[in-house]
Short mmCIF file of C-alpha atoms and ligand atoms in Angstrom, two decimals:
data_model
loop_
_atom_site.label_atom_id
_atom_site.label_comp_id
_atom_site.label_asym_id
_atom_site.label_seq_id
_atom_site.Cartn_x
_atom_site.Cartn_y
_atom_site.Cartn_z
CA MET A 1 -27.52 -14.13 -30.34
CA TYR A 2 -25.55 -15.89 -27.36
CA LYS A 3 -26.36 -19.04 -26.20
CA LEU A 4 -26.20 -19.04 -22.38
CA VAL A 5 -26.79 -22.80 -20.66
CA ILE A 6 -27.33 -23.65 -17.45
CA ASN A 7 -27.85 -27.03 -15.63
CA PRO A 8 -29.20 -26.95 -12.26
CA ASN A 9 -29.01 -30.29 -11.97
CA ASN A 10 -24.93 -29.72 -11.90
CA GLN A 11 -23.84 -28.44 -8.74
CA LYS A 12 -20.02 -27.95 -8.67
CA GLY A 13 -19.13 -26.77 -5.28
CA HIS A 14 -19.60 -23.97 -2.37
CA ILE A 15 -19.15 -20.53 -2.96
CA ASN A 16 -17.84 -19.27 0.37
CA PRO A 17 -18.99 -15.67 1.18
CA GLU A 18 -15.75 -14.43 1.80
CA LEU A 19 -14.97 -14.56 -1.31
CA GLN A 20 -16.90 -11.22 -1.51
CA GLY A 21 -14.38 -10.16 1.45
CA HIS A 22 -12.90 -6.23 1.95
CA PHE A 23 -9.55 -5.30 2.92
CA SER A 24 -8.69 -2.04 5.23
CA GLU A 25 -5.13 -0.61 5.88
CA HIS A 26 -4.18 2.11 8.39
CA LEU A 27 -3.24 3.98 4.61
CA GLY A 28 -4.26 7.45 3.73
CA ARG A 29 -8.10 8.11 4.16
CA CYS A 30 -9.23 4.91 4.94
CA ILE A 31 -9.50 3.89 8.87
CA TYR A 32 -8.58 7.54 10.24
CA GLU A 33 -11.64 9.97 8.18
CA GLY A 34 -13.45 6.70 5.74
CA LEU A 35 -14.22 4.43 9.12
CA PHE A 36 -13.14 5.68 11.82
CA VAL A 37 -14.19 9.35 13.29
CA GLY A 38 -14.05 9.29 16.65
CA GLU A 39 -16.17 9.96 19.23
CA ASP A 40 -16.12 13.73 19.35
CA SER A 41 -16.36 14.52 16.14
CA ASP A 42 -19.66 16.01 14.81
CA ILE A 43 -20.10 13.32 11.43
CA PRO A 44 -22.72 11.08 12.76
CA ASN A 45 -20.78 7.84 14.40
CA THR A 46 -21.17 5.16 16.76
CA LYS A 47 -18.38 4.74 19.30
CA GLY A 48 -16.10 6.69 16.78
CA MET A 49 -17.15 4.74 13.29
CA ARG A 50 -19.00 6.67 10.45
CA ASN A 51 -23.07 5.78 10.92
CA ASP A 52 -23.45 5.85 6.77
CA VAL A 53 -20.58 3.89 6.04
CA VAL A 54 -21.56 1.46 8.44
CA GLU A 55 -24.99 1.25 7.34
CA ALA A 56 -23.66 1.10 3.93
CA LEU A 57 -21.46 -1.48 4.33
CA LYS A 58 -24.26 -3.84 6.33
CA GLU A 59 -26.75 -3.26 3.46
CA MET A 60 -23.80 -4.40 1.10
CA LYS A 61 -23.30 -7.44 3.57
CA ILE A 62 -19.67 -7.10 4.09
CA PRO A 63 -18.59 -10.79 4.55
CA VAL A 64 -15.47 -10.13 6.04
CA LEU A 65 -12.63 -7.37 6.89
CA ARG A 66 -9.26 -7.50 6.46
CA TRP A 67 -6.85 -5.32 8.81
CA PRO A 68 -4.51 -3.46 9.90
CA GLY A 69 -2.65 -4.20 6.51
CA GLY A 70 -0.97 -4.47 3.59
CA CYS A 71 2.68 -3.14 3.53
CA PHE A 72 1.86 -1.64 7.22
CA ALA A 73 0.95 -4.76 9.16
CA ASP A 74 4.55 -5.28 9.46
CA GLU A 75 5.36 -2.26 11.05
CA TYR A 76 2.50 -2.02 13.20
CA HIS A 77 2.82 -3.17 16.83
CA TRP A 78 -0.28 -4.04 18.16
CA LYS A 79 0.38 -2.72 22.22
CA ASP A 80 0.80 0.72 20.57
CA GLY A 81 -3.15 0.80 19.85
CA VAL A 82 -4.74 -0.78 22.71
CA GLY A 83 -5.29 0.85 26.48
CA PRO A 84 -6.40 4.37 27.10
CA LYS A 85 -6.17 6.72 24.00
CA GLU A 86 -4.24 9.27 25.46
CA LYS A 87 -1.60 7.21 26.58
CA ARG A 88 -1.11 5.01 23.10
CA LYS A 89 2.50 6.19 21.12
CA LYS A 90 2.32 8.57 18.12
CA MET A 91 4.18 7.17 15.06
CA ILE A 92 5.11 7.47 11.55
CA ASN A 93 3.31 5.82 8.79
CA THR A 94 6.43 5.50 7.13
CA HIS A 95 5.12 3.28 4.13
CA TRP A 96 2.16 5.75 3.36
CA GLY A 97 2.21 9.57 3.36
CA GLY A 98 4.76 10.15 6.33
CA VAL A 99 1.57 10.76 8.37
CA VAL A 100 1.66 11.09 12.82
CA GLU A 101 -0.36 7.68 12.69
CA ASP A 102 -2.05 8.05 16.84
CA ASN A 103 -3.00 4.69 17.19
CA SER A 104 -6.02 5.75 18.02
CA PHE A 105 -7.98 2.91 16.09
CA GLY A 106 -6.06 -0.17 17.12
CA THR A 107 -7.34 -4.07 18.00
CA ASP A 108 -9.99 -3.13 20.16
CA GLU A 109 -12.20 -0.66 18.16
CA PHE A 110 -11.07 -3.10 14.86
CA MET A 111 -13.54 -5.66 16.49
CA GLU A 112 -16.21 -3.22 17.37
CA LEU A 113 -16.47 -2.39 13.41
CA CYS A 114 -16.96 -5.46 12.66
CA LYS A 115 -19.38 -6.12 15.53
CA GLN A 116 -21.03 -3.22 14.02
CA ILE A 117 -20.98 -4.56 10.57
CA GLY A 118 -21.62 -7.56 11.71
CA CYS A 119 -18.87 -9.63 9.43
CA LYS A 120 -15.58 -11.76 10.30
CA THR A 121 -12.68 -10.52 11.22
CA TYR A 122 -9.20 -10.92 9.48
CA ILE A 123 -6.10 -9.74 11.19
CA ASN A 124 -2.68 -9.66 9.33
CA GLY A 125 -0.05 -10.32 11.88
CA ASN A 126 3.79 -8.93 11.68
CA VAL A 127 6.48 -11.30 11.03
CA GLY A 128 8.59 -8.48 9.08
CA SER A 129 9.44 -6.59 11.99
CA GLY A 130 7.68 -8.02 15.04
CA THR A 131 8.87 -10.80 16.95
CA VAL A 132 7.26 -14.15 17.64
CA GLN A 133 6.10 -13.28 21.09
CA GLU A 134 4.42 -10.30 19.79
CA MET A 135 2.67 -12.33 17.39
CA SER A 136 1.80 -15.18 20.44
CA GLU A 137 0.50 -12.03 22.99
CA TRP A 138 -1.69 -10.62 20.09
CA VAL A 139 -3.44 -13.42 19.78
CA GLU A 140 -3.87 -14.26 23.66
CA TYR A 141 -5.07 -10.96 24.09
CA MET A 142 -8.36 -11.30 21.53
CA THR A 143 -9.16 -14.91 21.71
CA MET A 144 -7.93 -16.08 25.04
CA GLU A 145 -11.10 -16.28 27.54
CA GLY A 146 -9.41 -17.90 30.46
CA VAL A 147 -6.73 -15.89 32.77
CA SER A 148 -3.94 -15.05 31.12
CA PRO A 149 -1.67 -11.89 31.29
CA MET A 150 -3.30 -10.59 28.01
CA ALA A 151 -6.83 -11.85 28.84
CA ASP A 152 -6.33 -9.66 31.92
CA TRP A 153 -5.35 -6.54 29.73
CA ARG A 154 -8.04 -7.12 27.58
CA LYS A 155 -10.35 -7.25 30.39
CA GLU A 156 -8.82 -3.89 32.19
CA ASN A 157 -9.36 -2.22 28.72
CA GLY A 158 -13.01 -2.96 29.12
CA HIS A 159 -13.24 -5.96 26.97
CA GLU A 160 -14.44 -8.98 29.37
CA ASP A 161 -15.61 -11.38 26.37
CA ALA A 162 -12.89 -12.39 23.56
CA TYR A 163 -13.34 -11.91 20.46
CA THR A 164 -13.76 -14.04 17.60
CA VAL A 165 -10.29 -14.27 14.95
CA ASN A 166 -11.75 -15.69 11.63
CA TYR A 167 -8.57 -15.63 9.86
CA PHE A 168 -5.02 -15.00 10.66
CA GLY A 169 -2.29 -13.84 8.08
CA VAL A 170 0.93 -14.82 9.01
CA GLY A 171 2.78 -11.96 7.37
CA ASN A 172 2.07 -10.03 4.40
CA GLU A 173 4.44 -9.78 1.06
CA ASN A 174 7.09 -11.37 2.85
CA TRP A 175 8.75 -11.10 -0.78
CA GLY A 176 8.35 -7.18 -0.48
CA CYS A 177 7.69 -4.70 1.87
CA GLY A 178 7.23 -7.40 4.80
CA GLY A 179 10.58 -8.08 5.07
CA ASN A 180 11.84 -9.14 1.31
CA MET A 181 12.81 -12.98 2.63
CA THR A 182 13.88 -15.70 0.07
CA PRO A 183 10.60 -18.20 -0.25
CA GLU A 184 12.87 -20.24 1.76
CA TYR A 185 13.80 -18.15 4.43
CA TYR A 186 9.83 -17.07 4.94
CA GLY A 187 8.61 -20.44 4.38
CA ASN A 188 10.90 -21.60 7.83
CA LEU A 189 9.99 -18.39 9.42
CA TYR A 190 5.79 -19.15 8.67
CA ARG A 191 6.70 -22.64 10.18
CA ARG A 192 7.97 -21.24 13.36
CA TYR A 193 5.52 -18.17 13.69
CA GLN A 194 1.96 -19.90 13.27
CA THR A 195 3.13 -22.55 15.58
CA TYR A 196 2.08 -19.88 18.40
CA VAL A 197 -1.21 -18.87 16.54
CA ARG A 198 -2.58 -20.97 19.37
CA ASN A 199 -6.37 -21.90 19.01
CA TYR A 200 -7.46 -20.72 22.33
CA ASN A 201 -11.09 -21.27 21.27
CA ASN A 202 -11.47 -24.93 19.92
CA GLU A 203 -14.78 -24.54 18.67
CA LYS A 204 -13.44 -21.37 16.40
CA PRO A 205 -10.33 -22.32 15.19
CA VAL A 206 -7.91 -19.37 13.60
CA PHE A 207 -7.79 -20.02 10.11
CA LYS A 208 -4.18 -19.77 9.31
CA VAL A 209 -3.15 -17.53 5.84
CA CYS A 210 0.35 -18.00 4.79
CA CYS A 211 1.63 -15.61 2.71
CA GLY A 212 1.93 -16.24 -1.01
CA ALA A 213 2.84 -14.82 -4.12
CA ASN A 214 3.27 -11.59 -5.68
CA ALA A 215 0.93 -12.28 -9.12
CA ASP A 216 3.12 -15.11 -11.44
CA ASP A 217 5.59 -15.35 -8.87
CA PHE A 218 4.77 -19.13 -9.01
CA GLU A 219 8.40 -20.04 -7.58
CA TRP A 220 7.39 -18.73 -4.61
CA THR A 221 3.92 -20.66 -4.34
CA ASP A 222 6.42 -23.84 -4.90
CA VAL A 223 8.81 -23.61 -2.33
CA VAL A 224 6.78 -22.37 0.39
CA MET A 225 4.25 -25.01 -0.22
CA ASP A 226 6.77 -27.45 -0.17
CA THR A 227 8.27 -25.86 2.81
CA CYS A 228 5.08 -25.27 4.91
CA PHE A 229 2.25 -27.70 3.79
CA LYS A 230 3.59 -30.89 5.95
CA ARG A 231 2.00 -31.94 8.70
CA PRO A 232 3.49 -31.92 12.27
CA THR A 233 3.87 -34.79 14.43
CA PRO A 234 1.59 -36.40 15.63
CA PRO A 235 0.42 -36.65 12.50
CA ASN A 236 -3.20 -35.77 13.44
CA ALA A 237 -2.33 -32.88 14.56
CA HIS A 238 -3.72 -29.52 12.84
CA GLY A 239 -1.88 -28.68 10.32
CA LEU A 240 0.52 -26.24 9.41
CA MET A 241 -1.33 -23.51 7.03
CA ASP A 242 -5.14 -23.42 6.07
CA GLY A 243 -4.65 -21.29 3.12
CA LEU A 244 -1.85 -19.43 1.11
CA SER A 245 -2.45 -16.08 -0.29
CA LEU A 246 -1.76 -14.25 -3.62
CA HIS A 247 -1.98 -10.53 -4.19
CA TYR A 248 -2.62 -9.27 -7.92
CA TYR A 249 -3.68 -5.81 -8.77
CA THR A 250 -4.52 -4.62 -12.78
CA VAL A 251 -2.68 -2.16 -13.36
CA PRO A 252 -3.64 -0.46 -17.17
CA ASN A 253 0.16 0.67 -18.04
CA THR A 254 3.48 0.22 -15.81
CA TRP A 255 4.02 0.77 -11.79
CA GLU A 256 5.46 4.14 -12.85
CA THR A 257 2.77 5.12 -14.85
CA LYS A 258 -0.44 3.15 -14.32
CA GLY A 259 -3.25 5.30 -15.93
CA ALA A 260 -5.39 7.74 -14.74
CA ALA A 261 -9.07 6.37 -12.61
CA THR A 262 -11.44 8.74 -14.70
CA VAL A 263 -9.82 10.11 -18.20
CA PHE A 264 -9.40 7.12 -20.44
CA ASN A 265 -10.24 5.71 -24.40
CA SER A 266 -11.21 2.79 -25.49
CA LYS A 267 -8.02 1.20 -25.87
CA ASP A 268 -7.19 1.64 -21.99
CA TRP A 269 -10.46 -0.13 -21.28
CA TYR A 270 -9.92 -3.50 -23.25
CA ASN A 271 -6.41 -3.35 -21.72
CA THR A 272 -7.64 -3.32 -18.02
CA LEU A 273 -10.37 -5.69 -18.45
CA LYS A 274 -7.46 -8.28 -20.50
CA LYS A 275 -5.31 -7.69 -17.15
CA THR A 276 -8.13 -7.99 -15.13
CA LEU A 277 -9.13 -11.42 -16.74
CA TYR A 278 -5.22 -12.94 -16.51
CA MET A 279 -6.41 -13.77 -13.07
CA GLU A 280 -7.86 -16.56 -14.04
CA GLU A 281 -4.86 -17.77 -15.16
CA LEU A 282 -3.05 -17.12 -11.98
CA ILE A 283 -5.28 -18.65 -10.10
CA ARG A 284 -5.48 -22.04 -12.35
CA THR A 285 -1.23 -22.04 -12.22
CA HIS A 286 -0.94 -21.51 -8.21
CA THR A 287 -3.60 -24.11 -8.14
CA ALA A 288 -1.62 -26.32 -9.89
CA ILE A 289 1.35 -26.05 -7.86
CA MET A 290 -0.84 -26.14 -4.81
CA ASP A 291 -2.33 -29.47 -5.93
CA LYS A 292 0.75 -31.07 -6.36
CA TYR A 293 1.39 -30.84 -2.57
CA ASP A 294 -2.20 -30.66 -1.46
CA LYS A 295 -3.79 -33.23 -2.84
CA LYS A 296 -6.91 -33.50 -1.11
CA ASN A 297 -7.67 -29.42 -1.80
CA GLU A 298 -7.30 -29.17 2.07
CA ILE A 299 -6.31 -25.56 1.87
CA GLY A 300 -7.39 -22.45 0.36
CA LEU A 301 -6.32 -20.03 -2.08
CA ILE A 302 -7.14 -16.52 -0.38
CA ILE A 303 -6.77 -13.92 -2.89
CA ASP A 304 -6.49 -11.24 -0.17
CA GLU A 305 -5.14 -7.96 -2.46
CA TRP A 306 -7.12 -7.31 -5.55
CA GLY A 307 -8.50 -4.61 -7.56
CA THR A 308 -7.70 -1.77 -9.77
CA TRP A 309 -4.63 0.19 -8.95
CA TYR A 310 -4.17 3.69 -10.84
CA ASP A 311 -2.25 7.26 -10.73
CA VAL A 312 -3.81 9.11 -8.09
CA GLU A 313 -6.28 11.48 -8.03
CA PRO A 314 -4.54 14.86 -9.23
CA GLY A 315 -3.80 16.84 -5.98
CA THR A 316 -4.11 14.38 -3.71
CA ASN A 317 -1.26 13.06 -1.56
CA PRO A 318 0.64 10.46 -3.89
CA GLY A 319 1.08 8.14 -0.37
CA PHE A 320 -2.61 7.97 0.05
CA LEU A 321 -3.11 6.09 -2.90
CA TYR A 322 -6.60 7.97 -3.21
CA GLN A 323 -8.51 6.94 -6.87
CA GLN A 324 -11.85 7.52 -8.53
CA ASN A 325 -14.13 5.06 -9.52
CA THR A 326 -16.38 3.95 -12.74
CA ILE A 327 -17.86 1.86 -14.85
CA ARG A 328 -14.88 0.11 -15.98
CA ASP A 329 -13.88 -0.98 -11.89
CA ALA A 330 -17.53 -2.04 -11.82
CA LEU A 331 -16.49 -4.50 -15.11
CA VAL A 332 -13.49 -5.33 -13.46
CA ALA A 333 -15.09 -6.44 -9.97
CA GLY A 334 -17.82 -8.10 -12.07
CA ILE A 335 -15.51 -10.10 -14.07
CA ASN A 336 -12.88 -11.06 -10.53
CA LEU A 337 -16.42 -11.75 -8.80
CA ASN A 338 -17.75 -14.09 -11.68
CA ILE A 339 -13.38 -15.69 -12.14
CA PHE A 340 -13.90 -16.38 -7.84
CA ASN A 341 -16.97 -18.17 -7.98
CA LYS A 342 -16.40 -20.44 -10.90
CA HIS A 343 -13.13 -21.42 -8.87
CA CYS A 344 -14.71 -21.43 -5.52
CA ASP A 345 -13.65 -24.97 -5.30
CA ARG A 346 -10.12 -23.72 -4.43
CA VAL A 347 -10.09 -20.27 -3.71
CA LYS A 348 -11.90 -19.74 -0.36
CA MET A 349 -11.26 -15.67 0.35
CA ALA A 350 -10.65 -12.49 -1.51
CA ASN A 351 -10.42 -9.07 -0.20
CA ILE A 352 -10.48 -6.15 -2.14
CA ALA A 353 -8.07 -3.77 -2.11
CA GLN A 354 -9.31 -1.32 -0.39
CA LEU A 355 -12.75 -0.40 1.20
CA VAL A 356 -13.20 3.46 1.48
CA ASN A 357 -10.83 6.25 0.06
CA VAL A 358 -7.64 4.09 -1.55
CA LEU A 359 -7.61 2.03 -4.77
CA GLN A 360 -10.46 0.30 -5.85
CA SER A 361 -12.56 1.10 -2.68
CA VAL A 362 -16.79 0.96 -2.73
CA ILE A 363 -17.36 4.09 -0.65
CA LEU A 364 -15.15 7.09 -0.93
CA THR A 365 -15.75 10.49 1.72
CA ASP A 366 -15.40 13.96 1.77
CA GLY A 367 -15.74 15.37 5.42
CA GLU A 368 -18.95 14.25 6.47
CA LYS A 369 -20.44 13.18 2.64
CA MET A 370 -19.79 9.93 1.83
CA ILE A 371 -20.82 8.31 -1.63
CA LYS A 372 -21.31 4.34 -2.84
CA THR A 373 -19.20 4.12 -6.21
CA PRO A 374 -19.75 1.91 -9.24
CA THR A 375 -17.95 -1.30 -7.75
CA TYR A 376 -20.12 -0.59 -4.45
CA TYR A 377 -23.33 -1.96 -6.64
CA VAL A 378 -21.29 -4.57 -8.22
CA PHE A 379 -20.45 -6.36 -4.09
CA LYS A 380 -24.21 -5.59 -3.27
CA MET A 381 -25.60 -7.37 -6.57
CA PHE A 382 -23.24 -9.95 -6.15
CA ASN A 383 -24.31 -11.20 -2.70
CA CYS A 384 -26.88 -12.98 -4.04
CA HIS A 385 -24.06 -15.57 -4.43
CA GLN A 386 -22.72 -15.52 -0.92
CA GLY A 387 -22.91 -19.24 0.39
CA ALA A 388 -24.59 -20.60 -2.96
CA GLU A 389 -24.19 -23.56 -4.61
CA LEU A 390 -22.36 -22.61 -8.07
CA LEU A 391 -24.03 -24.06 -10.95
CA ASP A 392 -22.55 -25.66 -14.17
CA SER A 393 -23.21 -22.77 -16.88
CA HIS A 394 -21.50 -21.66 -20.28
CA ILE A 395 -22.09 -18.80 -22.13
CA GLU A 396 -21.10 -18.45 -25.81
CA ASN A 397 -18.67 -15.73 -26.18
CA GLU A 398 -16.64 -13.98 -29.15
CA MET A 399 -13.22 -12.23 -28.57
CA ILE A 400 -13.44 -8.36 -28.89
CA GLY A 401 -11.41 -5.14 -28.93
CA ASP A 402 -8.85 -4.00 -29.77
CA GLU A 403 -5.76 -5.36 -31.73
CA ASP A 404 -3.67 -5.72 -28.58
CA ASN A 405 -6.09 -6.23 -26.13
CA LYS A 406 -8.89 -8.96 -27.08
CA VAL A 407 -11.06 -9.57 -24.72
CA PRO A 408 -14.43 -12.31 -24.52
CA ASN A 409 -17.91 -10.21 -25.02
CA LEU A 410 -19.13 -12.25 -22.08
CA THR A 411 -18.33 -13.31 -19.05
CA GLU A 412 -20.91 -15.35 -16.27
CA SER A 413 -21.60 -17.71 -13.02
CA VAL A 414 -24.40 -19.01 -12.07
CA SER A 415 -25.15 -20.38 -8.35
CA ILE A 416 -28.38 -21.67 -6.79
CA SER A 417 -29.20 -20.29 -3.32
CA GLU A 418 -31.00 -22.35 -0.12
CA ASP A 419 -34.04 -21.06 -1.48
CA GLY A 420 -34.31 -21.95 -4.64
CA THR A 421 -33.23 -18.68 -6.33
CA ILE A 422 -30.99 -19.56 -9.40
CA ASN A 423 -29.18 -16.10 -9.46
CA ILE A 424 -27.28 -15.43 -12.81
CA THR A 425 -24.50 -12.25 -13.13
CA ILE A 426 -23.34 -11.41 -16.37
CA ASN A 427 -21.14 -8.92 -17.62
CA ASN A 428 -20.80 -7.04 -20.92
CA LEU A 429 -17.09 -6.11 -21.61
CA SER A 430 -17.94 -4.51 -25.02
CA CYS A 431 -17.69 -0.18 -24.52
CA THR A 432 -20.02 -0.37 -27.49
CA ASP A 433 -22.46 -3.01 -28.82
CA ALA A 434 -25.38 -5.07 -26.92
CA TYR A 435 -25.67 -8.57 -27.34
CA ASP A 436 -28.94 -10.60 -27.25
CA ILE A 437 -28.79 -13.39 -25.18
CA ASP A 438 -30.66 -16.63 -25.57
CA GLY A 439 -30.38 -18.70 -21.96
CA VAL A 440 -31.69 -22.48 -21.53
CA LEU A 441 -32.23 -23.96 -18.25
CA VAL A 442 -31.57 -28.08 -18.62
CA ASP A 443 -34.82 -29.59 -17.17
CA LYS A 444 -36.55 -26.61 -15.14
CA ASN A 445 -39.25 -24.24 -16.20
CA ILE A 446 -39.19 -20.36 -15.15
CA ALA A 447 -41.58 -19.22 -12.87
CA SER A 448 -40.58 -15.98 -12.61
CA VAL A 449 -37.24 -13.22 -12.69
CA LYS A 450 -36.34 -10.54 -11.63
CA GLY A 451 -33.38 -8.12 -12.79
CA GLU A 452 -31.33 -5.64 -11.60
CA ILE A 453 -28.12 -3.96 -13.48
CA LEU A 454 -25.43 -1.48 -13.62
CA THR A 455 -24.50 0.34 -16.74
CA GLY A 456 -23.67 3.82 -18.30
CA LYS A 457 -21.01 5.10 -20.30
CA MET A 458 -17.48 3.80 -19.71
CA ASP A 459 -15.93 6.69 -17.69
CA ALA A 460 -19.28 7.05 -16.13
CA HIS A 461 -18.81 7.62 -11.77
CA ASN A 462 -20.23 9.20 -9.02
CA THR A 463 -18.74 12.39 -7.53
CA PHE A 464 -19.81 14.49 -4.00
CA GLU A 465 -21.67 16.90 -6.25
CA ASN A 466 -23.54 14.40 -8.14
CA PRO A 467 -23.53 10.99 -6.06
CA SER A 468 -25.77 8.70 -8.22
CA VAL A 469 -25.08 9.22 -11.44
CA VAL A 470 -24.12 5.80 -11.82
CA LYS A 471 -26.38 2.74 -9.45
CA THR A 472 -28.07 -0.09 -10.14
CA GLU A 473 -31.64 -0.28 -11.96
CA ASP A 474 -34.48 -2.96 -12.67
CA PHE A 475 -34.11 -4.52 -15.24
CA ASP A 476 -37.53 -6.20 -16.62
CA ASP A 477 -37.14 -6.67 -20.51
CA VAL A 478 -36.15 -10.27 -20.22
CA THR A 479 -38.74 -12.67 -21.68
CA CYS A 480 -39.46 -16.07 -20.60
CA LYS A 481 -40.96 -19.05 -21.81
CA GLU A 482 -40.87 -22.53 -20.65
CA ASN A 483 -37.25 -23.32 -19.96
CA ARG A 484 -35.82 -20.25 -22.14
CA ILE A 485 -35.21 -16.50 -20.92
CA SER A 486 -33.79 -14.10 -23.28
CA PHE A 487 -33.00 -10.20 -23.18
CA LYS A 488 -30.29 -7.92 -24.36
CA ILE A 489 -27.44 -6.61 -21.97
CA PRO A 490 -25.79 -3.28 -22.90
CA ALA A 491 -22.71 -2.48 -23.33
CA CYS A 492 -20.82 -1.52 -20.50
CA SER A 493 -22.97 -3.30 -17.84
CA VAL A 494 -23.13 -5.92 -15.28
CA LEU A 495 -26.56 -7.53 -14.73
CA HIS A 496 -28.26 -9.56 -12.05
CA LEU A 497 -30.72 -12.11 -13.10
CA ALA A 498 -32.92 -13.59 -9.85
CA VAL A 499 -34.76 -16.92 -11.56
CA LYS A 500 -37.62 -18.61 -9.85
CA THR A 501 -38.25 -21.90 -11.06
CA VAL A 502 -41.74 -24.00 -10.98
O1 LIG B 601 -2.85 -1.80 -0.70
C1 LIG B 601 -1.53 -1.45 -0.93
C2 LIG B 601 -0.52 -2.42 -0.48
O2 LIG B 601 -0.22 -2.58 -1.89
C3 LIG B 601 -0.82 -3.02 0.28
O3 LIG B 601 -0.29 -2.52 1.40
C4 LIG B 601 0.23 -4.04 0.18
O4 LIG B 601 0.13 -4.99 0.44
C5 LIG B 601 0.26 -4.03 -1.76
O5 LIG B 601 1.32 -3.87 -1.80
#
């Protein structure tokens, strides 16, 4: 029996909905086919956006979407992607598969997509190969209400009203595909470029994200914080940065031979989960460095790329990064989302890579067919935490796994929503064992509990032939008495309990 203790008297911080954010890049079949098929397509669409995908994303409650990359962002020239489609420049997507990019999905289409799915916008600017002027004019095109060359151009293109840009990334992975820069060099460029990311609408200021580290590159964080986290003059002017990013992927083996998405054994299972859990150590260490400079915790850690990265599905274009998604991915998502909740004081946004048909996607498409992956169902279960308050909680656990890969058997996070519902999300990391859990709510009696679970064999997954092998099911086997709740959580599962108190 493992004890779970929840103290509703101790609220530990606000969980930004954006912790469950997503990322879409001009990569493989993510944008074209996955999200956008064009108005003339036989696939049902609204202004070119796939209706089935938009519907599924709304149901999942996607809070924010990052675009246009990734590595693609630092080669993207936004002016090529606005105006009459027949006049838009064609280019080669040199990063991803060498295919022709016809720029038919550009800024106005991205804004339309976000409007249809009802989410916030996160635009990633080009520092690697773009100019300050280009970045500055992009922000002007999107957000300027009044008269200006770029606002006028937007209007000429049929978009009278200014858009809202909630988040703006000043470069992507500038230590690598975004220009191979040193932290000193990038830090100074950041200071310069961000100056011209103007706030044309003071009621909706743009949240500026500075490019942060690759995984455990702590020196990058230290140098960039030292260079950029300094107030401009006058001292009460808006700070230079609102967030610093971090990228960390779960790669089971090595970057050369990552491992297959659906064919793996229990050793691979524990190895993958162990590597996922490393996220917590990364957050702690990067946070400690940020704390040195940002003593008042004013800027957010933005984990704008995370998720599993396997070898591509056999027979698919290696440059498209298309991979399947199993119960193992569901656990990776559940573990990470619980970690982000627990660190919501510093982590203000996270974006899984990537939305459709790439890496750890929530949706896969094949022509007119669409399936929801196990990761989709985890995000749907976890949306109960969006905008809630994190509660103090602790679950007893033991270390399990094989000799080389030890992981805790259980991880959890708990929050209280505005209507007083206490939402518990628990992961069982064992691929063989179920566990009895005895939960206690401090000072509160339980009125009712509603449960839902995602579980299955470790490699279970949905296919276009069998789209519903893995999906959430009701979980009713819960006993409640006064302030106690007990249940058995099966192996390989992600569980959500919604508790109403008296
Ligand atoms: O998500 C795929 C790629 O991974 C992104 O383009 C890049 O930022 C990262 O290296």
